[in-house]
Coordinates of C-alpha atoms in Angstrom, one line a residue:
M1076 CA 36.8 -0.4 -18.2
R1077 CA 36.3 0.2 -14.8
S1078 CA 34.7 -3.2 -14.3
D1079 CA 37.9 -4.7 -15.3
N1080 CA 38.9 -4.4 -11.8
I1081 CA 36.4 -6.9 -10.6
K1082 CA 36.7 -9.3 -13.7
K1083 CA 39.8 -9.5 -15.6
G1084 CA 42.8 -11.3 -14.7
L1085 CA 44.0 -14.5 -12.7
E1086 CA 43.5 -13.1 -9.3
R1087 CA 39.8 -12.2 -10.2
A1088 CA 38.9 -15.9 -10.7
P1089 CA 36.8 -15.8 -7.2
H1090 CA 35.1 -12.6 -8.8
R1091 CA 34.0 -14.1 -11.9
S1092 CA 32.6 -17.3 -10.0
L1093 CA 30.4 -15.0 -7.9
L1094 CA 29.3 -13.1 -11.1
K1095 CA 28.5 -16.3 -12.7
A1096 CA 26.7 -17.2 -9.6
V1097 CA 24.2 -14.7 -10.6
G1098 CA 24.0 -15.8 -14.2
L1099 CA 26.4 -14.1 -16.4
T1100 CA 28.2 -16.0 -19.1
D1101 CA 31.7 -15.6 -20.3
E1102 CA 31.0 -13.4 -23.1
E1103 CA 29.4 -10.8 -21.0
M1104 CA 32.5 -10.4 -19.1
D1105 CA 33.9 -8.4 -21.7
L1106 CA 31.2 -6.0 -21.8
P1107 CA 30.6 -2.8 -20.0
F1108 CA 28.8 -3.5 -16.4
I1109 CA 26.1 -0.8 -16.1
G1110 CA 24.4 0.1 -12.5
V1111 CA 20.8 0.4 -12.8
V1112 CA 19.8 2.7 -9.8
N1113 CA 16.2 2.2 -9.2
S1114 CA 14.5 3.5 -6.4
W1115 CA 11.2 1.5 -6.5
N1116 CA 9.1 0.3 -3.9
E1117 CA 5.8 -0.4 -3.0
V1118 CA 5.2 2.7 -0.6
V1119 CA 5.5 5.6 -2.9
P1120 CA 3.1 6.3 -5.6
G1121 CA 5.8 7.8 -7.9
H1122 CA 7.7 4.8 -7.5
I1123 CA 5.3 2.0 -7.8
H1124 CA 6.0 1.6 -11.3
L1125 CA 9.5 2.1 -11.5
D1126 CA 9.8 -1.7 -11.8
K1127 CA 8.8 -1.6 -15.3
L1128 CA 11.2 1.4 -16.2
A1129 CA 13.8 -0.5 -15.1
E1130 CA 13.0 -3.7 -17.3
A1131 CA 13.2 -1.1 -20.2
V1132 CA 16.3 0.3 -19.0
K1133 CA 18.2 -3.0 -19.0
A1134 CA 16.7 -3.8 -22.4
G1135 CA 18.2 -0.8 -23.8
I1136 CA 21.5 -1.6 -22.2
R1137 CA 21.5 -4.9 -23.7
M1138 CA 20.5 -4.0 -27.2
A1139 CA 23.6 -1.5 -27.1
G1140 CA 26.0 -4.1 -25.8
G1141 CA 26.1 -3.6 -22.2
V1142 CA 25.5 -5.8 -19.0
P1143 CA 22.8 -4.2 -16.5
F1144 CA 23.1 -4.8 -12.9
E1145 CA 19.8 -3.3 -11.3
F1146 CA 19.8 -2.4 -7.6
N1147 CA 17.9 -0.6 -5.1
T1148 CA 17.7 2.8 -3.1
I1149 CA 15.2 3.9 -0.3
G1150 CA 12.5 6.4 -1.4
I1151 CA 10.0 8.1 1.2
C1152 CA 7.0 9.5 0.1
D1153 CA 6.8 13.4 1.4
G1154 CA 3.1 13.2 0.9
I1155 CA 3.0 10.4 3.6
A1156 CA 5.6 11.9 5.8
M1157 CA 3.7 15.3 5.9
G1158 CA 2.4 16.8 8.7
H1159 CA 3.8 14.6 11.4
T1160 CA 7.5 13.5 12.8
G1161 CA 8.0 11.3 9.8
M1162 CA 8.8 14.4 7.7
K1163 CA 12.0 14.7 9.6
N1164 CA 13.1 11.8 7.9
S1165 CA 13.1 13.1 4.4
L1166 CA 15.5 15.9 3.7
P1167 CA 18.1 13.7 5.3
S1168 CA 17.1 10.7 3.2
R1169 CA 18.8 12.7 0.3
E1170 CA 22.4 12.2 1.9
L1171 CA 22.0 8.5 2.7
I1172 CA 20.6 7.9 -0.7
A1173 CA 23.7 9.5 -2.6
D1174 CA 26.0 7.8 0.1
S1175 CA 24.2 4.5 -0.6
I1176 CA 24.6 4.9 -4.2
E1177 CA 28.4 5.6 -3.8
L1178 CA 29.3 2.7 -2.2
M1179 CA 27.4 0.1 -4.5
V1180 CA 29.0 1.5 -7.4
E1181 CA 32.8 2.0 -5.8
A1182 CA 32.5 -1.4 -4.5
H1183 CA 31.2 -3.2 -7.9
Q1184 CA 33.1 -0.8 -9.8
F1185 CA 30.3 -0.5 -12.7
D1186 CA 31.2 1.4 -15.7
G1187 CA 27.9 3.6 -16.1
M1188 CA 24.8 4.2 -14.6
V1189 CA 21.1 4.8 -15.6
M1190 CA 19.4 6.2 -12.8
I1191 CA 15.5 6.0 -12.0
P1192 CA 14.6 8.2 -9.2
T1193 CA 10.8 9.9 -9.2
C1194 CA 10.2 11.9 -5.8
D1195 CA 11.2 14.8 -3.9
K1196 CA 14.6 14.0 -2.4
I1197 CA 15.5 10.9 -4.3
V1198 CA 15.9 13.0 -7.2
P1199 CA 18.6 15.1 -5.9
G1200 CA 20.1 12.2 -3.9
H1201 CA 20.9 10.5 -7.5
L1202 CA 22.0 13.4 -8.8
M1203 CA 24.5 14.1 -6.1
A1204 CA 25.8 10.6 -6.5
A1205 CA 26.2 10.9 -10.2
G1206 CA 28.1 14.4 -9.4
R1207 CA 30.3 12.5 -6.7
L1208 CA 31.0 9.4 -8.6
D1209 CA 31.4 11.1 -12.2
I1210 CA 30.6 7.9 -14.3
P1211 CA 28.8 8.0 -17.4
T1212 CA 25.1 8.5 -16.0
V1213 CA 21.9 9.2 -17.7
V1214 CA 18.8 9.5 -15.3
V1215 CA 15.0 8.6 -16.3
T1216 CA 12.8 10.5 -13.9
G1217 CA 9.5 8.3 -13.0
G1218 CA 7.2 10.8 -14.4
P1219 CA 4.1 12.6 -13.2
M1220 CA 1.0 11.5 -12.2
M1221 CA -2.3 12.2 -14.2
P1222 CA -4.8 14.4 -12.4
G1223 CA -7.8 13.1 -10.7
I1224 CA -11.1 14.2 -11.8
V1225 CA -13.6 15.3 -8.7
G1226 CA -16.8 17.2 -9.0
D1227 CA -16.0 17.4 -13.1
E1228 CA -12.7 19.4 -12.0
P1229 CA -9.0 18.0 -12.2
R1230 CA -7.7 17.4 -8.3
D1231 CA -4.4 16.6 -7.1
V1232 CA -3.4 15.9 -3.5
I1233 CA -2.9 19.5 -2.6
S1234 CA -6.6 19.8 -3.3
L1235 CA -6.7 17.2 -0.1
F1236 CA -4.6 18.7 2.3
E1237 CA -6.2 22.3 1.6
A1238 CA -9.6 20.5 2.0
V1239 CA -8.8 19.4 5.3
G1240 CA -9.1 23.2 6.3
A1241 CA -12.3 23.8 4.1
R1242 CA -14.1 20.7 6.2
R1243 CA -12.5 22.4 9.7
S1244 CA -14.6 25.5 8.8
N1245 CA -17.3 24.0 7.2
K1246 CA -16.5 24.9 3.8
I1247 CA -17.2 21.5 2.4
N1248 CA -18.7 18.7 4.2
D1249 CA -17.6 14.9 4.9
Q1250 CA -18.8 13.5 1.6
D1251 CA -17.0 16.1 -0.6
L1252 CA -13.6 15.0 1.8
K1253 CA -14.4 11.5 1.0
N1254 CA -14.8 12.2 -2.7
L1255 CA -11.6 13.7 -3.0
E1256 CA -9.6 11.4 -0.8
D1257 CA -11.0 8.3 -3.1
C1258 CA -10.3 10.3 -6.4
S1259 CA -7.7 12.9 -6.4
C1260 CA -4.4 10.6 -6.3
C1261 CA -5.3 8.6 -9.2
G1262 CA -2.4 5.8 -9.9
A1263 CA 1.4 5.9 -10.5
G1264 CA 3.6 9.2 -10.4
S1265 CA 4.2 11.9 -8.8
C1266 CA 1.6 14.0 -7.9
A1267 CA 0.2 16.1 -10.6
G1268 CA 1.1 19.5 -9.9
L1269 CA 4.5 21.2 -10.3
F1270 CA 5.7 20.3 -6.9
T1271 CA 9.0 19.2 -5.6
A1272 CA 9.1 15.8 -7.5
N1273 CA 8.2 17.2 -11.0
T1274 CA 10.0 20.5 -10.6
M1275 CA 13.3 17.7 -10.0
G1276 CA 12.3 16.2 -13.1
C1277 CA 12.0 19.3 -15.2
V1278 CA 15.1 20.5 -13.6
T1279 CA 17.0 17.2 -14.3
E1280 CA 16.3 17.6 -18.0
A1281 CA 17.3 21.3 -18.0
L1282 CA 20.5 20.5 -16.4
G1283 CA 21.3 18.3 -19.3
L1284 CA 21.3 14.8 -17.3
S1285 CA 18.3 13.5 -18.8
L1286 CA 16.7 13.0 -22.5
P1287 CA 14.9 15.6 -23.9
G1288 CA 11.1 15.2 -23.1
C1289 CA 11.7 12.8 -20.1
G1290 CA 10.8 15.6 -17.3
T1291 CA 7.1 15.7 -18.3
A1292 CA 6.5 12.3 -20.0
H1293 CA 4.0 10.7 -17.4
A1294 CA 4.4 7.3 -15.7
V1295 CA 1.3 6.1 -17.6
D1296 CA 2.8 7.1 -20.8
A1297 CA 4.2 4.8 -23.2
K1298 CA 6.5 7.4 -24.1
K1299 CA 8.3 7.2 -21.1
I1300 CA 9.0 3.4 -21.6
R1301 CA 10.8 4.2 -24.8
I1302 CA 12.9 7.4 -23.4
A1303 CA 14.2 4.4 -20.4
K1304 CA 15.0 2.0 -23.6
Q1305 CA 16.8 5.1 -25.4
S1306 CA 18.7 5.9 -21.8
G1307 CA 19.8 2.5 -21.5
M1308 CA 21.1 2.5 -25.3
K1309 CA 22.8 6.1 -24.4
V1310 CA 24.7 5.3 -21.6
I1311 CA 26.7 2.9 -23.3
E1312 CA 27.5 5.9 -26.1
L1313 CA 28.6 8.1 -23.2
M1314 CA 30.6 5.4 -21.8
K1315 CA 32.5 4.9 -25.2
N1316 CA 32.7 9.2 -25.8
G1317 CA 33.9 9.7 -22.2
I1318 CA 31.0 11.8 -21.7
T1319 CA 30.4 11.9 -17.6
P1320 CA 28.4 14.3 -15.5
H1321 CA 31.3 16.9 -15.0
R1322 CA 31.2 17.4 -18.5
I1323 CA 27.6 18.3 -18.3
V1324 CA 26.9 19.9 -15.3
T1325 CA 28.9 23.1 -15.3
G1326 CA 28.6 26.7 -14.2
D1327 CA 26.8 27.5 -17.4
S1328 CA 24.4 24.5 -17.4
L1329 CA 23.3 24.8 -13.5
D1330 CA 22.4 28.5 -14.7
N1331 CA 20.2 26.9 -17.5
A1332 CA 18.4 24.7 -14.9
I1333 CA 17.8 27.6 -12.5
R1334 CA 16.3 30.0 -15.4
V1335 CA 14.2 27.3 -16.7
D1336 CA 12.9 26.6 -12.8
M1337 CA 12.4 30.1 -12.5
A1338 CA 10.4 30.1 -15.8
I1339 CA 8.2 27.0 -14.8
G1340 CA 7.8 28.7 -11.2
G1341 CA 9.4 25.4 -9.5
S1342 CA 9.5 24.4 -5.9
T1343 CA 11.3 26.4 -3.3
N1344 CA 13.2 23.4 -2.6
T1345 CA 15.5 23.4 -5.5
A1346 CA 17.2 26.5 -3.4
L1347 CA 18.4 23.4 -1.3
H1348 CA 19.0 20.7 -4.3
L1349 CA 20.5 22.5 -6.6
P1350 CA 23.5 24.0 -4.4
A1351 CA 24.1 20.4 -3.3
I1352 CA 24.1 19.0 -6.6
A1353 CA 26.7 21.8 -7.8
A1354 CA 28.7 20.8 -4.8
E1355 CA 29.3 17.3 -5.9
S1356 CA 30.6 18.5 -9.1
G1357 CA 32.9 20.8 -7.1
I1358 CA 31.1 24.6 -8.0
E1359 CA 29.9 26.8 -5.2
L1360 CA 25.9 27.9 -6.2
P1361 CA 25.3 30.2 -4.0
L1362 CA 21.6 31.3 -2.7
S1363 CA 22.0 34.8 -4.3
R1364 CA 22.1 33.2 -7.8
F1365 CA 18.4 31.9 -7.8
D1366 CA 17.4 35.6 -6.8
D1367 CA 19.7 37.3 -9.6
I1368 CA 18.3 35.0 -12.3
S1369 CA 14.7 35.1 -11.1
K1370 CA 14.8 38.8 -11.7
E1371 CA 15.9 38.8 -15.3
T1372 CA 13.8 35.8 -15.8
P1373 CA 10.0 35.6 -16.7
H1374 CA 7.4 33.2 -15.3
L1375 CA 6.2 31.4 -18.5
I1376 CA 3.6 29.0 -17.7
N1377 CA 1.1 28.9 -14.5
L1378 CA 1.3 25.3 -13.0
R1379 CA -0.1 24.4 -9.6
P1380 CA 0.1 25.4 -6.8
G1381 CA 0.2 28.9 -7.9
G1382 CA -1.9 28.5 -11.4
D1383 CA -4.8 25.9 -12.4
R1384 CA -2.9 23.8 -14.9
Y1385 CA -1.3 20.5 -14.4
L1386 CA 1.8 18.7 -15.6
I1387 CA -0.2 17.0 -18.3
D1388 CA -1.1 20.1 -19.9
F1389 CA 2.8 21.4 -19.5
E1390 CA 3.6 17.8 -21.3
R1391 CA 0.8 18.6 -24.3
A1392 CA 2.4 22.1 -24.8
G1393 CA 5.8 20.9 -25.2
G1394 CA 7.4 20.2 -21.9
V1395 CA 11.1 21.5 -20.9
P1396 CA 12.3 21.2 -24.5
A1397 CA 9.3 24.2 -25.5
I1398 CA 10.1 26.4 -22.2
I1399 CA 13.9 26.1 -23.4
Q1400 CA 12.9 27.3 -27.1
R1401 CA 11.0 30.2 -25.7
L1402 CA 13.9 31.0 -23.1
S1403 CA 16.6 30.3 -25.8
E1404 CA 17.9 33.7 -26.1
K1405 CA 18.6 33.7 -22.5
L1406 CA 20.4 30.2 -22.1
N1407 CA 23.7 29.4 -23.0
L1408 CA 23.0 27.0 -25.7
D1409 CA 26.6 25.1 -26.0
V1410 CA 26.6 23.3 -22.9
L1411 CA 26.8 19.6 -23.5
T1412 CA 24.1 17.1 -22.2
V1413 CA 23.2 13.1 -22.2
T1414 CA 22.2 12.9 -25.7
G1415 CA 26.2 13.4 -26.7
K1416 CA 25.3 16.9 -28.3
S1417 CA 24.7 20.5 -27.1
L1418 CA 21.4 21.9 -26.0
K1419 CA 21.0 23.8 -29.2
E1420 CA 21.6 20.6 -31.3
N1421 CA 18.9 19.3 -29.3
L1422 CA 16.8 22.6 -29.8
D1423 CA 17.3 22.1 -33.6
E1424 CA 15.4 18.7 -33.3
Y1425 CA 12.7 19.7 -31.3
I1426 CA 9.0 19.5 -33.1
I1427 CA 6.1 21.4 -31.8
I1428 CA 3.6 18.5 -31.9
N1429 CA 0.6 20.4 -30.2
P1430 CA 1.0 24.1 -31.3
R1431 CA -2.3 25.2 -30.2
A1432 CA -1.6 24.2 -26.7
N1433 CA 2.0 25.5 -26.8
K1434 CA 0.7 28.8 -27.7
E1435 CA -2.1 28.7 -25.5
I1436 CA -0.4 27.2 -22.3
I1437 CA 3.1 29.0 -22.5
A1438 CA 3.5 32.4 -22.5
T1439 CA 5.9 34.7 -24.6
L1440 CA 8.8 36.7 -23.1
E1441 CA 7.2 39.5 -24.2
S1442 CA 3.8 38.7 -22.7
P1443 CA 4.7 36.7 -19.5
V1444 CA 2.7 35.3 -16.6
H1445 CA 4.9 37.3 -14.2
A1446 CA 7.8 39.5 -14.9
E1447 CA 9.6 37.7 -12.8
G1448 CA 10.6 34.1 -11.9
G1449 CA 9.5 31.5 -9.8
I1450 CA 11.6 32.1 -6.3
A1451 CA 12.7 35.4 -4.6
V1452 CA 15.5 35.4 -1.9
L1453 CA 14.5 37.7 0.9
H1454 CA 17.0 39.0 3.4
G1455 CA 16.8 41.4 6.3
S1456 CA 17.0 41.4 10.3
L1457 CA 14.7 38.4 10.4
A1458 CA 17.0 36.7 7.6
P1459 CA 20.3 37.7 7.4
G1460 CA 21.7 34.7 5.6
G1461 CA 18.5 34.8 3.4
S1462 CA 15.3 32.9 3.1
V1463 CA 13.1 32.0 -0.1
I1464 CA 9.5 32.4 -1.0
K1465 CA 7.7 31.3 -4.5
Q1466 CA 6.5 34.6 -5.3
T1467 CA 4.7 33.4 -8.5
A1468 CA 2.2 31.8 -6.1
V1469 CA 1.6 34.8 -3.8
S1470 CA -1.7 37.0 -4.4
R1471 CA -0.9 40.8 -5.3
K1472 CA -2.6 41.7 -2.0
M1473 CA 0.1 39.8 -0.2
I1474 CA 3.3 40.8 -2.1
K1475 CA 3.7 43.3 0.9
F1476 CA 2.5 42.9 4.4
S1477 CA 2.8 43.8 8.2
G1478 CA 1.6 41.8 10.7
A1479 CA 1.8 40.6 14.4
A1480 CA 3.6 37.5 15.0
R1481 CA 2.4 34.5 16.6
V1482 CA 5.5 32.1 17.7
F1483 CA 5.3 28.5 17.5
D1484 CA 8.2 26.1 18.6
S1485 CA 7.0 23.4 16.3
E1486 CA 4.6 22.4 13.4
E1487 CA 2.5 20.3 15.9
L1488 CA 1.9 23.5 17.9
A1489 CA 1.0 26.1 14.9
M1490 CA -1.0 23.2 13.5
K1491 CA -3.0 23.1 16.6
A1492 CA -3.5 26.7 16.8
I1493 CA -4.6 26.8 13.1
M1494 CA -7.0 24.0 13.3
G1495 CA -8.4 25.3 16.8
N1496 CA -9.5 28.6 14.8
N1497 CA -7.0 30.6 16.9
I1498 CA -5.3 32.5 13.7
K1499 CA -6.9 35.7 12.5
S1500 CA -6.5 37.9 9.7
G1501 CA -3.4 40.0 9.9
D1502 CA -1.5 37.2 11.7
C1503 CA 2.4 36.4 10.9
I1504 CA 3.0 32.7 12.0
I1505 CA 6.2 32.0 13.1
I1506 CA 7.4 28.1 13.1
R1507 CA 10.9 27.8 14.3
Y1508 CA 13.3 25.0 15.7
E1509 CA 12.3 23.2 12.5
G1510 CA 15.2 24.0 10.4
P1511 CA 18.2 21.4 9.8
K1512 CA 19.8 20.9 12.8
G1513 CA 16.7 22.1 15.0
G1514 CA 14.0 19.6 13.7
P1515 CA 16.1 17.6 12.9
G1516 CA 15.7 17.1 9.4
M1517 CA 13.8 20.7 8.2
R1518 CA 10.0 19.7 7.9
E1519 CA 8.0 20.8 5.0
M1520 CA 5.0 22.8 6.2
L1521 CA 2.5 21.9 4.0
S1522 CA -0.1 20.9 6.5
P1523 CA -0.4 24.5 8.1
T1524 CA -0.1 26.2 4.9
A1525 CA -2.9 24.2 3.3
A1526 CA -4.9 24.3 6.6
I1527 CA -4.8 28.2 5.9
A1528 CA -5.5 28.3 2.1
G1529 CA -8.8 25.9 3.0
M1530 CA -9.8 28.2 5.8
G1531 CA -9.8 31.3 3.4
L1532 CA -6.9 32.8 5.0
I1533 CA -4.4 32.6 2.3
D1534 CA -4.8 36.2 1.4
S1535 CA -4.5 37.6 5.3
V1536 CA -2.0 35.4 6.8
A1537 CA 1.8 34.9 6.2
L1538 CA 3.8 32.0 7.8
I1539 CA 7.6 32.2 8.6
T1540 CA 9.8 29.3 9.3
D1541 CA 13.0 28.0 9.4
G1542 CA 11.8 24.7 7.9
R1543 CA 10.7 24.1 4.2
F1544 CA 7.8 23.9 2.4
S1545 CA 6.3 21.8 -0.5
G1546 CA 6.3 22.4 -3.9
G1547 CA 2.6 22.5 -3.4
T1548 CA 2.5 25.4 -0.9
R1549 CA 0.9 28.6 -2.1
G1550 CA 0.6 32.0 -0.5
P1551 CA 2.9 34.4 1.6
C1552 CA 5.0 31.4 3.1
I1553 CA 8.8 32.1 3.3
G1554 CA 11.2 29.4 4.5
H1555 CA 14.6 28.4 4.8
V1556 CA 15.1 31.4 7.4
S1557 CA 19.1 31.5 8.0
P1558 CA 20.6 31.2 10.3
E1559 CA 18.0 28.6 12.0
A1560 CA 16.5 29.2 15.3
A1561 CA 18.9 26.1 16.6
E1562 CA 21.9 28.1 15.8
G1563 CA 20.5 31.4 17.4
G1564 CA 19.4 33.1 14.4
P1565 CA 17.4 36.3 15.0
I1566 CA 14.0 33.7 14.0
A1567 CA 14.7 32.3 17.6
L1568 CA 14.4 36.1 19.2
V1569 CA 10.8 36.6 17.8
R1570 CA 8.5 37.2 20.6
E1571 CA 4.6 37.0 20.6
G1572 CA 3.0 40.3 19.1
D1573 CA 6.3 41.5 17.5
I1574 CA 5.8 43.0 14.2
V1575 CA 7.3 41.6 11.0
E1576 CA 7.3 43.3 7.7
I1577 CA 7.6 41.2 4.4
D1578 CA 8.3 42.9 1.2
I1579 CA 8.6 40.8 -1.5
P1580 CA 9.5 43.1 -4.6
G1581 CA 12.2 45.0 -2.3
R1582 CA 13.5 41.4 -1.1
I1583 CA 13.0 42.3 2.7
L1584 CA 12.4 40.6 5.5
D1585 CA 12.3 42.4 8.8
I1586 CA 11.5 42.3 12.5
K1587 CA 10.5 45.7 13.8
V1588 CA 12.5 45.4 17.0
S1589 CA 15.8 47.3 17.6
K1590 CA 19.1 45.9 17.5
E1591 CA 20.1 47.0 20.8
E1592 CA 16.4 44.7 22.1
L1593 CA 17.5 41.9 19.7
D1594 CA 21.1 42.0 21.1
R1595 CA 19.8 41.5 24.8
R1596 CA 17.2 38.9 23.8
K1597 CA 20.3 36.9 22.3
K1598 CA 22.4 37.3 25.2
A1599 CA 19.4 35.3 27.3
W1600 CA 18.8 32.8 24.6
K1601 CA 20.1 29.6 25.3
P1602 CA 19.9 26.6 22.8
P1603 CA 17.4 24.1 23.3
A1604 CA 18.2 20.7 23.9
P1605 CA 18.5 18.1 21.0
R1606 CA 15.2 16.3 20.1
V1607 CA 16.5 13.3 19.1
T1608 CA 19.7 11.3 20.6
K1609 CA 20.1 8.3 19.0
G1610 CA 20.2 7.1 15.3
Y1611 CA 20.5 8.5 11.8
L1612 CA 18.7 11.9 12.8
A1613 CA 21.5 12.5 15.5
R1614 CA 24.1 11.9 13.3
Y1615 CA 22.5 13.9 10.9
Q1616 CA 22.2 16.8 13.2
K1617 CA 25.8 16.9 14.1
Q1618 CA 26.8 17.1 10.5
V1619 CA 24.3 19.0 8.5
G1620 CA 24.8 22.4 7.5
S1621 CA 22.6 25.5 7.1
A1622 CA 19.8 25.9 4.5
D1623 CA 21.1 28.9 2.4
K1624 CA 24.3 26.6 1.6
G1625 CA 22.2 23.7 0.5
A1626 CA 21.9 22.0 4.1
I1627 CA 24.6 19.5 3.0
F1628 CA 27.0 17.8 5.3
S1629 CA 30.1 19.8 6.3

């Protein structure tokens, strides 16, 4: 056992003494030491209940003959960080989380891990560490929040972001906004639609790193506690059988995860996180792979924000195993999972508990919601390195669009124009210098996109950025434009009034300006001064790479 390095032999008497100081017995010194990596805190709704899940995980580890050691990572709530300078810290936290887990596990030589993350950057940070460390690992994602009920309709946090725009344009009154504020987010769990947190929970399960059913089991459901206990027991089994993340995370399992992601219409942020997770297992995952798989994978369930279903509907319909069953002919079913069995063996054990919901909520390959999957990758003179859009959340009216550029060098400037009613139908909003380096931190643009939706402009205004979007964004919103403005990409050269062309089926994002003119503009362009000069973000800005490569450290 790895943990023998800290507990066996004459020279380890001081180490054993320190371990006994936290309550360990001589008998426990002979058992596997398992790190319980918990991102619990009192800030994030998706994490407020993870202390209870950790107790269940630890009970499972003890039942299986291991010794649990719980430690914590940081966790940022993207919703609370949204729309202000705090969002600069969200994506950079992913790298810090992975690094902190590596340091704790390596310093204390744990034999295995059970990871307990929930929200947007915390799940990928944990998965990156799992790949880097490659010790037996099971991931227990914390689960979705139940939708709130307002005006006799289910609601979620995106209802609030869009309501801000609706209130500004007098489509609702103050009491309507207050009712949404009080009741839309009703308790523990990640936001109730298929936004980034829940997308990553589903992707983690599809990748094989969580037990079946984990991705959609809700935070308030006792099912989640049972999965947590079973995960604690399972990690001991994985340790005994030598099953580590590198045996699970392969090119085939990554393809499976992307295919499930496309079928459920998940967040565009997976195009950042899965390449980063793959890189930690020594696998290159190009952005083009998302588009290739999307083109041949139909969209099978219409969840928020593109549709009107919530994660509770997906759970009732069977969750990720139900999607895997629908997609089985398109998946590699021989891949290994944390059950210790193949995906096919897991599927053979799957039981449809709610057959009517399964049939009504999840479409078939023959009659899908959309013929293609959730994400499209666009290239062109405005994004030679690529850009991403959640195409299943775009109205048919806007899958092809041409409009005059309205150029803003920060999210705040764009938001001021939107809330000041200075954006009109036919405009193409450009928000730049918000990429990984330029932000720094590649902020999400949910506040502007939700305001546009709330004002009723979602079918007539496009938004393009080198930043990124919340999984809750809907409409013709294109992010991850690469190269980013801070690196002198074409998005830095766009001027007010330039015509921008979007063709989603054709995968085109062009600026209708001649190459000669762009070359002249490029010669006159000067990189802006860094927005931060100290602290973690300054270090991050120096190390982070391009969005089309996963925004990982070089």
